[in-house]
Amino acid sequence: MQNLDQITGTVERFLFQDNESGFTIFVIQNKQTQITVSGYTPNIKIGQEVKITGSFIVHPKFGKQFKAQECISTMPNSLSGIKKYLGSGIIKGIGPAYADKLVNYFGQNILEVIDKNPTRLQEVNGIGPKKIEKIVSAWQEQKEIANIIVFLQEKNISCNIAVKIYKKYKQEAIAILSDNPYRLADEIWGIGFKTADEIAQKLGFDLLRKERIAAGINYTITTATQQGHLYIEIEELKEKTITLLNLEHIDNNQENIKQILKQAFYYLYEKDKIKVINYNNQNLITLSQYFFTEKNVSDKIKNIINYKSKLNFDIDKIYQKLRTSNESSKNNIELNEQQQLGIMGSFKNKVTVITGGPGTGKTTLIKKLLELLESENVNYKLAAPTGRATKRMIEGTGRYATTIHRLLDFDVSIMNFKHNENNTLNLDFLIIDEASMIDIFLANAILKAIPYNAHIVFIGDVDQLPSVGPGNVLNDLISSQKIAVTRLTQIFRQAQDSLIVINAHKINNGQYPVSNIENSKNDFIFIKEEDPENITSHLKKILFITLKKYNIAIDDSIVLTPMNRGTIGTYSLNSILQEMLNPNNTITTPGAHKFKVNDKVMQIRNNYDKKVYNGDIGKIEAIDLEERQIKVNFSDNIVLYEFEELDELVLAYSISIHKSQGSEYSCVIVPIFTQHFMLLQKNLIYTALTRAKKLCIFIGQTKALAIALKNNKTIKRVTLLKELLTDDLQID
């Protein structure tokens, strides 16, 4: 057995902190010597006295350091240690300046004063009742979090997770963990089943306990939704659950495993947590809420179609207005037959879909439709899934539009939309752009808020990637053949000189894009590159030289890539681009993210409290180390984040193509390499190209592009909306 050493000292500074795992590299002052320490030590703060057990090692890159196996911390007792502890930001409201003032005034008694007699803090110049209230609140919260951290640290659970658990459950946290830690996966964003299972096992939960098996089934179903599916076949579900829970290693008796799974399925079914659908000789399983969401969408669409419109349109009169308007059109922009059919279809039908690629005149169609609605005094509203898509709608039509979330008006007090089946929207016509982005849950929320006698028009490009969330709503509506559909295929001559538009249609037809056509704009460039390692030099040249030639601002450009991991994934590219585009800001947030002021960031979950949504992009305006907050500007919506909430943000110099849906940028840069092999699909490349307004640059291998163009087999999402709309699915 290895002999372990023991060292003591005061924590001086951190070199690295990963809040998620608890791994840290820090420096301690040990008498006259400074020692670098590494290990899983989540519950330590600058200024604390520590006693560390472990051994000295020589790191190949960083040299001699102490590898910790155990770290016991105590409150600092030296004046310098207390100053560092208070000045580290551990207590909101006290930074380095106030730490100096407080320690200079109260000496070593300051921590006891804060804990037991905080009103005395007023004796220090600049500290009033409000600041004392903030300090006391932060001190109490920190003590309570510390209790949970100590409880979890004994089980090797990270500090970041402990903070999340405390914020959700407060003083009940330890009791809830002891009773059923699997609740964490359902109730706390950022804690998945695997983390909850790890906590449960470290708390001594039986590996064959009913709650564990049921939670594993639930997790396997929800994991399928991350690929867009709403259902999973029962045998596949069983196999994946067995693998997830490692059941064959726990009990190698197949009959026992079958019985354990059967009991868990029955338990979930009895609690109405799951739904079993027999379709096409398959038993499909889903969570009950998923099935009823899809069924609600189907039922509402059928009811809207069958319900009489409150608008008694004179169709002949409207058609005559359209023809007259078209013949006298200014700027020689005339609607083609397809566009006219789309407009008239919106008047004739209660539910309409209009789909088409770039340059086919979707925006012109919307604008003409609005003119006719206004001439008929129709009460209409315009909406889109994202802020960027809404902005484009406003610019294209000259009318007010809003995001779907704002239209439905989310109420934090009830954690739901104010507009629903009991409080429908006041409108006769709802027109939704970028409808390909709408997942089944948002579709359900929209339809619940629509009056039965209103019209709804979905406008989008069905050839783009489907929604990031589960379901395949626009495609299912079209393929059901129960909805009036207009396809726009004719490219307007105003768009025919754009290589972006020409190549979008070429790619959609499986053809190789071109880089030069006589009399066309030079707005598409393909830089051939075989080695992904050379991406940095290409990006530097594009961002600092090419964009200037095209008079495009760097801030209005984006790097879109198929995946997050790998040499040319978003994680790696964002690190490169942050250093390239924002090198001068030295103040960074603690933890693995290392955000800086002026960084471009993206929200990766819907946060209704803050009114920011998955995919929203903003810029960091300020980092306050004393208050442990950052300030982000999302299109003039200023949002504050606590440091513990930073896992809701990622750098956004580069984002995935999926996340770019509904957005447009003056310049789009797209790396395409064979290391993306599993994700190379025609609609992925098509979606990336159509995000560009003025310039699109592909960088990569012709072979990778050829693979994508040949791959028209998009992953078929397991949904049943089409079957529900066509009554091909009989439900007991």
Tab-separated table of C-alpha atoms in Angstrom, residues 57-412:
chain	number	residue	atom	x	y	z
A	57	ILE	CA	3.811	13.619	-8.409
A	58	VAL	CA	5.601	15.136	-11.407
A	59	HIS	CA	3.119	16.196	-14.072
A	60	PRO	CA	4.659	15.877	-17.596
A	61	LYS	CA	3.554	19.411	-18.514
A	62	PHE	CA	3.125	21.322	-15.241
A	63	GLY	CA	5.893	19.813	-13.154
A	64	LYS	CA	5.837	18.902	-9.457
A	65	GLN	CA	2.444	19.050	-7.704
A	66	PHE	CA	0.580	17.385	-4.854
A	67	LYS	CA	-2.151	14.936	-5.887
A	68	ALA	CA	-4.902	15.092	-3.236
A	69	GLN	CA	-6.876	12.070	-2.114
A	70	GLU	CA	-8.551	13.795	0.840
A	71	CYS	CA	-8.942	17.466	1.676
A	72	ILE	CA	-10.289	18.729	5.001
A	73	SER	CA	-10.959	22.452	5.220
A	74	THR	CA	-11.585	24.748	8.166
A	75	MET	CA	-12.480	28.405	8.428
A	76	PRO	CA	-9.395	30.641	8.175
A	77	ASN	CA	-8.021	32.009	11.444
A	78	SER	CA	-5.267	34.314	10.242
A	79	LEU	CA	-6.085	37.899	9.274
A	80	SER	CA	-4.712	37.441	5.742
A	81	GLY	CA	-6.635	34.178	5.352
A	82	ILE	CA	-9.901	35.778	6.478
A	83	LYS	CA	-9.378	38.690	4.082
A	84	LYS	CA	-8.823	36.306	1.185
A	85	TYR	CA	-11.822	34.183	2.201
A	86	LEU	CA	-14.232	37.137	2.402
A	87	GLY	CA	-12.756	38.824	-0.675
A	88	SER	CA	-13.102	35.692	-2.828
A	89	GLY	CA	-16.787	36.373	-3.533
A	90	ILE	CA	-18.025	33.558	-1.299
A	91	ILE	CA	-20.489	36.020	0.303
A	92	LYS	CA	-22.396	38.259	-2.095
A	93	GLY	CA	-21.960	41.896	-1.125
A	94	ILE	CA	-18.407	41.501	0.137
A	95	GLY	CA	-15.541	41.867	-2.315
A	96	PRO	CA	-11.825	42.543	-1.718
A	97	ALA	CA	-12.367	46.209	-0.733
A	98	TYR	CA	-15.033	45.507	1.906
A	99	ALA	CA	-13.115	42.425	3.096
A	100	ASP	CA	-10.184	44.721	3.900
A	101	LYS	CA	-12.431	47.234	5.706
A	102	LEU	CA	-14.236	44.575	7.766
A	103	VAL	CA	-11.107	42.678	8.819
A	104	ASN	CA	-9.254	45.890	9.617
A	105	TYR	CA	-12.159	46.951	11.889
A	106	PHE	CA	-13.227	43.662	13.539
A	107	GLY	CA	-10.032	41.654	13.228
A	108	GLN	CA	-10.327	37.881	13.721
A	109	ASN	CA	-13.836	38.306	15.179
A	110	ILE	CA	-15.372	39.323	11.835
A	111	LEU	CA	-16.805	35.862	10.938
A	112	GLU	CA	-18.439	35.600	14.375
A	113	VAL	CA	-19.878	39.129	13.957
A	114	ILE	CA	-21.415	38.206	10.588
A	115	ASP	CA	-22.822	34.973	12.023
A	116	LYS	CA	-24.143	36.159	15.395
A	117	ASN	CA	-24.273	39.950	15.542
A	118	PRO	CA	-24.504	41.267	11.955
A	119	THR	CA	-26.066	44.625	12.926
A	120	ARG	CA	-22.607	45.648	14.151
A	121	LEU	CA	-21.462	45.705	10.523
A	122	GLN	CA	-23.027	49.189	10.325
A	123	GLU	CA	-20.080	50.389	12.375
A	124	VAL	CA	-17.997	50.108	9.202
A	125	ASN	CA	-18.275	53.086	6.864
A	126	GLY	CA	-20.298	52.319	3.707
A	127	ILE	CA	-22.287	49.381	5.087
A	128	GLY	CA	-25.976	50.135	5.597
A	129	PRO	CA	-29.066	48.047	6.453
A	130	LYS	CA	-29.647	46.861	2.855
A	131	LYS	CA	-26.081	45.655	2.434
A	132	ILE	CA	-26.230	43.921	5.825
A	133	GLU	CA	-29.433	42.164	4.774
A	134	LYS	CA	-27.741	40.929	1.598
A	135	ILE	CA	-24.636	39.777	3.523
A	136	VAL	CA	-26.691	37.926	6.161
A	137	SER	CA	-28.838	36.233	3.499
A	138	ALA	CA	-25.755	35.129	1.549
A	139	TRP	CA	-24.015	33.932	4.740
A	140	GLN	CA	-27.025	31.826	5.807
A	141	GLU	CA	-27.448	30.397	2.334
A	142	GLN	CA	-23.768	29.553	2.184
A	143	LYS	CA	-23.971	27.751	5.548
A	144	GLU	CA	-26.984	25.713	4.399
A	145	ILE	CA	-25.334	24.888	1.082
A	146	ALA	CA	-22.200	23.914	3.018
A	147	ASN	CA	-24.238	21.385	5.031
A	148	ILE	CA	-25.488	19.786	1.826
A	149	ILE	CA	-22.023	19.929	0.266
A	150	VAL	CA	-20.556	18.163	3.312
A	151	PHE	CA	-23.339	15.546	3.105
A	152	LEU	CA	-22.704	15.003	-0.624
A	153	GLN	CA	-18.938	15.397	-0.475
A	154	GLU	CA	-18.790	12.272	1.639
A	155	LYS	CA	-20.446	10.590	-1.367
A	156	ASN	CA	-18.082	12.301	-3.863
A	157	ILE	CA	-20.855	14.439	-5.426
A	158	SER	CA	-19.798	17.773	-6.922
A	159	CYS	CA	-20.263	21.198	-5.376
A	160	ASN	CA	-22.144	22.546	-8.417
A	161	ILE	CA	-24.789	19.825	-8.126
A	162	ALA	CA	-25.114	20.488	-4.388
A	163	VAL	CA	-25.901	24.158	-5.089
A	164	LYS	CA	-28.590	23.168	-7.634
A	165	ILE	CA	-30.156	20.766	-5.126
A	166	TYR	CA	-30.169	23.398	-2.393
A	167	LYS	CA	-31.755	26.057	-4.629
A	168	LYS	CA	-34.574	23.654	-5.520
A	169	TYR	CA	-35.324	22.032	-2.157
A	170	LYS	CA	-33.760	24.389	0.438
A	171	GLN	CA	-33.755	22.859	3.933
A	172	GLU	CA	-35.634	19.753	2.739
A	173	ALA	CA	-32.793	18.770	0.401
A	174	ILE	CA	-31.167	16.053	2.506
A	175	ALA	CA	-34.544	14.515	3.432
A	176	ILE	CA	-35.622	14.390	-0.232
A	177	LEU	CA	-32.302	12.903	-1.301
A	178	SER	CA	-32.567	10.233	1.356
A	179	ASP	CA	-36.141	9.377	0.350
A	180	ASN	CA	-35.935	9.324	-3.480
A	181	PRO	CA	-32.926	10.858	-5.238
A	182	TYR	CA	-34.408	9.918	-8.631
A	183	ARG	CA	-36.678	12.946	-8.269
A	184	LEU	CA	-33.657	15.072	-9.133
A	185	ALA	CA	-33.664	13.911	-12.765
A	186	ASP	CA	-37.281	15.019	-13.253
A	187	GLU	CA	-37.237	18.189	-11.177
A	188	ILE	CA	-33.833	19.877	-11.592
A	189	TRP	CA	-32.537	21.037	-14.950
A	190	GLY	CA	-28.963	19.933	-15.538
A	191	ILE	CA	-29.212	16.815	-13.351
A	192	GLY	CA	-29.943	13.772	-15.476
A	193	PHE	CA	-30.776	10.216	-14.573
A	194	LYS	CA	-27.141	9.112	-14.494
A	195	THR	CA	-26.218	11.727	-11.894
A	196	ALA	CA	-29.317	10.932	-9.821
A	197	ASP	CA	-28.471	7.224	-10.058
A	198	GLU	CA	-24.890	7.903	-8.971
A	199	ILE	CA	-26.168	9.808	-5.928
A	200	ALA	CA	-28.689	7.055	-5.161
A	201	GLN	CA	-26.040	4.342	-5.274
A	202	LYS	CA	-23.717	6.329	-3.037
A	203	LEU	CA	-26.615	6.741	-0.617
A	204	GLY	CA	-26.954	2.957	-0.565
A	205	PHE	CA	-30.119	2.507	-2.638
A	206	ASP	CA	-30.888	-1.045	-3.766
A	207	LEU	CA	-29.901	-1.437	-7.441
A	208	LEU	CA	-33.070	-3.439	-8.116
A	209	ARG	CA	-35.345	-1.052	-6.295
A	210	LYS	CA	-38.606	-0.365	-8.139
A	211	GLU	CA	-38.016	3.402	-8.236
A	212	ARG	CA	-34.624	2.893	-9.907
A	213	ILE	CA	-35.960	0.616	-12.653
A	214	ALA	CA	-38.917	2.951	-13.290
A	215	ALA	CA	-36.601	5.983	-13.423
A	216	GLY	CA	-34.385	4.119	-15.903
A	217	ILE	CA	-37.364	3.384	-18.179
A	218	ASN	CA	-38.469	7.006	-17.945
A	219	TYR	CA	-34.955	8.217	-18.809
A	220	THR	CA	-34.691	5.887	-21.810
A	221	ILE	CA	-37.970	7.249	-23.203
A	222	THR	CA	-36.955	10.871	-22.672
A	223	THR	CA	-33.548	10.177	-24.240
A	224	ALA	CA	-35.388	9.112	-27.418
A	225	THR	CA	-36.975	12.584	-27.550
A	226	GLN	CA	-33.488	14.089	-27.873
A	227	GLN	CA	-33.403	12.480	-31.332
A	228	GLY	CA	-36.863	13.902	-32.004
A	229	HIS	CA	-38.841	10.711	-31.343
A	230	LEU	CA	-42.022	10.634	-29.275
A	231	TYR	CA	-42.289	6.844	-29.029
A	232	ILE	CA	-39.956	3.892	-28.652
A	233	GLU	CA	-40.650	0.251	-29.487
A	234	ILE	CA	-41.008	-1.844	-26.342
A	235	GLU	CA	-38.256	-4.395	-27.069
A	236	GLU	CA	-35.806	-1.623	-27.892
A	237	LEU	CA	-36.861	0.147	-24.689
A	238	LYS	CA	-36.226	-2.989	-22.638
A	239	GLU	CA	-32.791	-3.566	-24.175
A	240	LYS	CA	-31.689	0.023	-23.634
A	241	THR	CA	-32.989	0.038	-20.049
A	242	ILE	CA	-31.154	-3.209	-19.249
A	243	THR	CA	-27.928	-1.705	-20.633
A	244	LEU	CA	-28.446	1.626	-18.876
A	245	LEU	CA	-29.072	0.024	-15.488
A	246	ASN	CA	-26.455	-2.712	-16.003
A	247	LEU	CA	-29.087	-5.242	-14.937
A	248	GLU	CA	-27.379	-8.293	-16.443
A	249	HIS	CA	-24.361	-7.698	-14.211
A	250	ILE	CA	-26.539	-7.231	-11.143
A	251	ASP	CA	-28.643	-10.324	-11.788
A	252	ASN	CA	-27.693	-12.671	-14.619
A	253	ASN	CA	-30.975	-14.575	-14.371
A	254	GLN	CA	-32.929	-13.524	-17.481
A	255	GLU	CA	-36.270	-14.500	-15.972
A	256	ASN	CA	-35.626	-12.325	-12.944
A	257	ILE	CA	-34.764	-9.369	-15.176
A	258	LYS	CA	-37.946	-9.873	-17.212
A	259	GLN	CA	-39.984	-9.950	-14.023
A	260	ILE	CA	-38.274	-6.846	-12.610
A	261	LEU	CA	-38.957	-4.901	-15.825
A	262	LYS	CA	-42.547	-6.142	-15.968
A	263	GLN	CA	-43.192	-4.917	-12.422
A	264	ALA	CA	-41.668	-1.508	-13.232
A	265	PHE	CA	-43.757	-1.156	-16.408
A	266	TYR	CA	-46.880	-2.081	-14.460
A	267	TYR	CA	-45.944	0.402	-11.717
A	268	LEU	CA	-45.590	3.213	-14.292
A	269	TYR	CA	-48.767	2.189	-16.151
A	270	GLU	CA	-50.824	2.110	-12.952
A	271	LYS	CA	-49.588	5.593	-12.073
A	272	ASP	CA	-50.577	6.707	-15.609
A	273	LYS	CA	-46.972	7.676	-16.324
A	274	ILE	CA	-46.693	5.722	-19.589
A	275	LYS	CA	-48.925	4.948	-22.562
A	276	VAL	CA	-48.779	1.796	-24.709
A	277	ILE	CA	-49.827	2.182	-28.362
A	278	ASN	CA	-50.250	-0.774	-30.686
A	279	TYR	CA	-49.561	0.416	-34.220
A	280	ASN	CA	-48.413	-1.388	-37.351
A	281	ASN	CA	-47.823	-4.618	-35.384
A	282	GLN	CA	-45.593	-2.798	-32.928
A	283	ASN	CA	-46.018	-1.959	-29.266
A	284	LEU	CA	-44.869	1.631	-28.920
A	285	ILE	CA	-44.237	3.125	-25.490
A	286	THR	CA	-44.209	6.783	-24.532
A	287	LEU	CA	-44.759	8.975	-21.528
A	288	SER	CA	-48.464	9.748	-21.139
A	289	GLN	CA	-47.828	13.484	-21.388
A	290	TYR	CA	-46.148	13.000	-24.789
A	291	PHE	CA	-49.023	10.974	-26.208
A	292	PHE	CA	-51.714	13.333	-24.979
A	293	THR	CA	-49.750	16.332	-26.267
A	294	GLU	CA	-49.706	14.845	-29.762
A	295	LYS	CA	-53.352	13.791	-29.521
A	296	ASN	CA	-54.364	17.275	-28.349
A	297	VAL	CA	-52.637	18.782	-31.399
A	298	SER	CA	-54.491	16.392	-33.700
A	299	ASP	CA	-57.872	16.937	-32.027
A	300	LYS	CA	-57.560	20.729	-32.059
A	301	ILE	CA	-56.594	20.850	-35.733
A	302	LYS	CA	-59.554	18.651	-36.665
A	303	ASN	CA	-61.894	20.808	-34.596
A	304	ILE	CA	-60.602	24.060	-36.106
A	305	ILE	CA	-61.022	22.649	-39.634
A	306	ASN	CA	-64.597	21.532	-38.907
A	307	TYR	CA	-65.634	24.696	-37.051
A	308	LYS	CA	-67.266	27.439	-39.119
A	309	SER	CA	-65.142	30.549	-39.656
A	310	LYS	CA	-66.488	33.734	-38.063
A	311	LEU	CA	-65.281	35.541	-41.194
A	312	ASN	CA	-67.788	35.299	-44.008
A	313	PHE	CA	-65.350	36.074	-46.783
A	314	ASP	CA	-66.563	36.873	-50.268
A	315	ILE	CA	-63.943	34.725	-51.978
A	316	ASP	CA	-64.669	36.082	-55.471
A	317	LYS	CA	-64.296	39.648	-54.213
A	318	ILE	CA	-60.981	38.830	-52.478
A	319	TYR	CA	-59.677	37.103	-55.600
A	320	GLN	CA	-60.587	40.158	-57.666
A	321	LYS	CA	-58.714	42.388	-55.171
A	322	LEU	CA	-55.719	40.096	-55.449
A	323	ARG	CA	-55.744	40.149	-59.250
A	324	THR	CA	-56.184	43.934	-59.393
A	325	SER	CA	-53.424	44.466	-56.822
A	326	ASN	CA	-51.134	42.094	-58.702
A	327	GLU	CA	-51.638	43.808	-62.069
A	328	SER	CA	-50.964	47.262	-60.598
A	329	SER	CA	-48.060	46.052	-58.431
A	330	LYS	CA	-45.297	48.569	-57.857
A	331	ASN	CA	-41.641	47.617	-58.397
A	332	ASN	CA	-42.815	45.029	-60.977
A	333	ILE	CA	-43.122	42.371	-58.285
A	334	GLU	CA	-46.005	40.209	-59.374
A	335	LEU	CA	-47.248	37.161	-57.526
A	336	ASN	CA	-46.940	33.930	-59.437
A	337	GLU	CA	-49.719	31.368	-59.573
A	338	GLN	CA	-48.371	29.362	-56.639
A	339	GLN	CA	-48.307	32.430	-54.395
A	340	GLN	CA	-51.826	33.396	-55.391
A	341	LEU	CA	-53.022	29.865	-54.616
A	342	GLY	CA	-51.346	30.100	-51.195
A	343	ILE	CA	-53.101	33.377	-50.379
A	344	MET	CA	-56.506	32.211	-51.571
A	345	GLY	CA	-56.036	28.919	-49.714
A	346	SER	CA	-55.513	30.864	-46.491
A	347	PHE	CA	-58.906	32.536	-46.934
A	348	LYS	CA	-60.733	29.375	-48.000
A	349	ASN	CA	-59.281	27.024	-45.365
A	350	LYS	CA	-59.141	27.256	-41.598
A	351	VAL	CA	-55.694	25.596	-41.390
A	352	THR	CA	-53.112	26.155	-44.137
A	353	VAL	CA	-49.465	25.252	-44.731
A	354	ILE	CA	-47.286	27.248	-47.151
A	355	THR	CA	-43.822	25.820	-47.744
A	356	GLY	CA	-40.933	26.769	-50.015
A	357	GLY	CA	-37.194	27.296	-50.192
A	358	PRO	CA	-35.186	30.547	-50.391
A	359	GLY	CA	-36.081	32.956	-53.187
A	360	THR	CA	-39.527	31.453	-53.756
A	361	GLY	CA	-41.366	34.462	-52.372
A	362	LYS	CA	-42.672	33.410	-48.947
A	363	THR	CA	-42.161	36.913	-47.514
A	364	THR	CA	-43.800	38.583	-50.519
A	365	LEU	CA	-46.748	36.214	-50.132
A	366	ILE	CA	-47.118	37.102	-46.434
A	367	LYS	CA	-46.979	40.830	-47.210
A	368	LYS	CA	-49.705	40.560	-49.876
A	369	LEU	CA	-51.827	38.369	-47.586
A	370	LEU	CA	-51.609	41.022	-44.873
A	371	GLU	CA	-52.684	43.767	-47.285
A	372	LEU	CA	-55.804	41.773	-48.140
A	373	LEU	CA	-56.542	40.965	-44.479
A	374	GLU	CA	-56.252	44.660	-43.636
A	375	SER	CA	-58.581	45.580	-46.493
A	376	GLU	CA	-61.113	43.156	-44.974
A	377	ASN	CA	-60.563	44.556	-41.431
A	378	VAL	CA	-59.415	41.160	-40.181
A	379	ASN	CA	-57.822	40.999	-36.725
A	380	TYR	CA	-54.548	39.143	-37.359
A	381	LYS	CA	-51.295	38.481	-35.502
A	382	LEU	CA	-47.829	37.502	-36.715
A	383	ALA	CA	-45.489	35.264	-34.747
A	384	ALA	CA	-42.330	33.187	-35.102
A	385	PRO	CA	-40.500	30.750	-32.792
A	386	THR	CA	-37.389	32.897	-32.161
A	387	GLY	CA	-36.469	36.525	-31.691
A	388	ARG	CA	-34.283	36.535	-34.806
A	389	ALA	CA	-37.045	35.004	-36.945
A	390	THR	CA	-39.479	37.584	-35.557
A	391	LYS	CA	-37.101	40.415	-36.444
A	392	ARG	CA	-36.868	39.130	-40.015
A	393	MET	CA	-40.659	38.938	-40.206
A	394	ILE	CA	-40.937	42.580	-39.100
A	395	GLU	CA	-38.283	43.687	-41.609
A	396	GLY	CA	-39.913	41.718	-44.429
A	397	THR	CA	-43.521	42.786	-43.863
A	398	GLY	CA	-43.236	46.168	-42.165
A	399	ARG	CA	-45.763	44.935	-39.566
A	400	TYR	CA	-45.496	44.099	-35.895
A	401	ALA	CA	-44.624	40.508	-35.050
A	402	THR	CA	-43.732	38.756	-31.823
A	403	THR	CA	-42.247	35.501	-30.618
A	404	ILE	CA	-44.683	32.688	-29.933
A	405	HIS	CA	-43.682	32.671	-26.255
A	406	ARG	CA	-44.480	36.366	-25.890
A	407	LEU	CA	-47.705	36.001	-27.856
A	408	LEU	CA	-48.918	33.264	-25.512
A	409	ASP	CA	-47.606	35.247	-22.485
A	410	PHE	CA	-45.834	32.896	-20.109
A	411	ASP	CA	-46.815	33.427	-16.468
A	412	VAL	CA	-44.043	32.448	-14.039
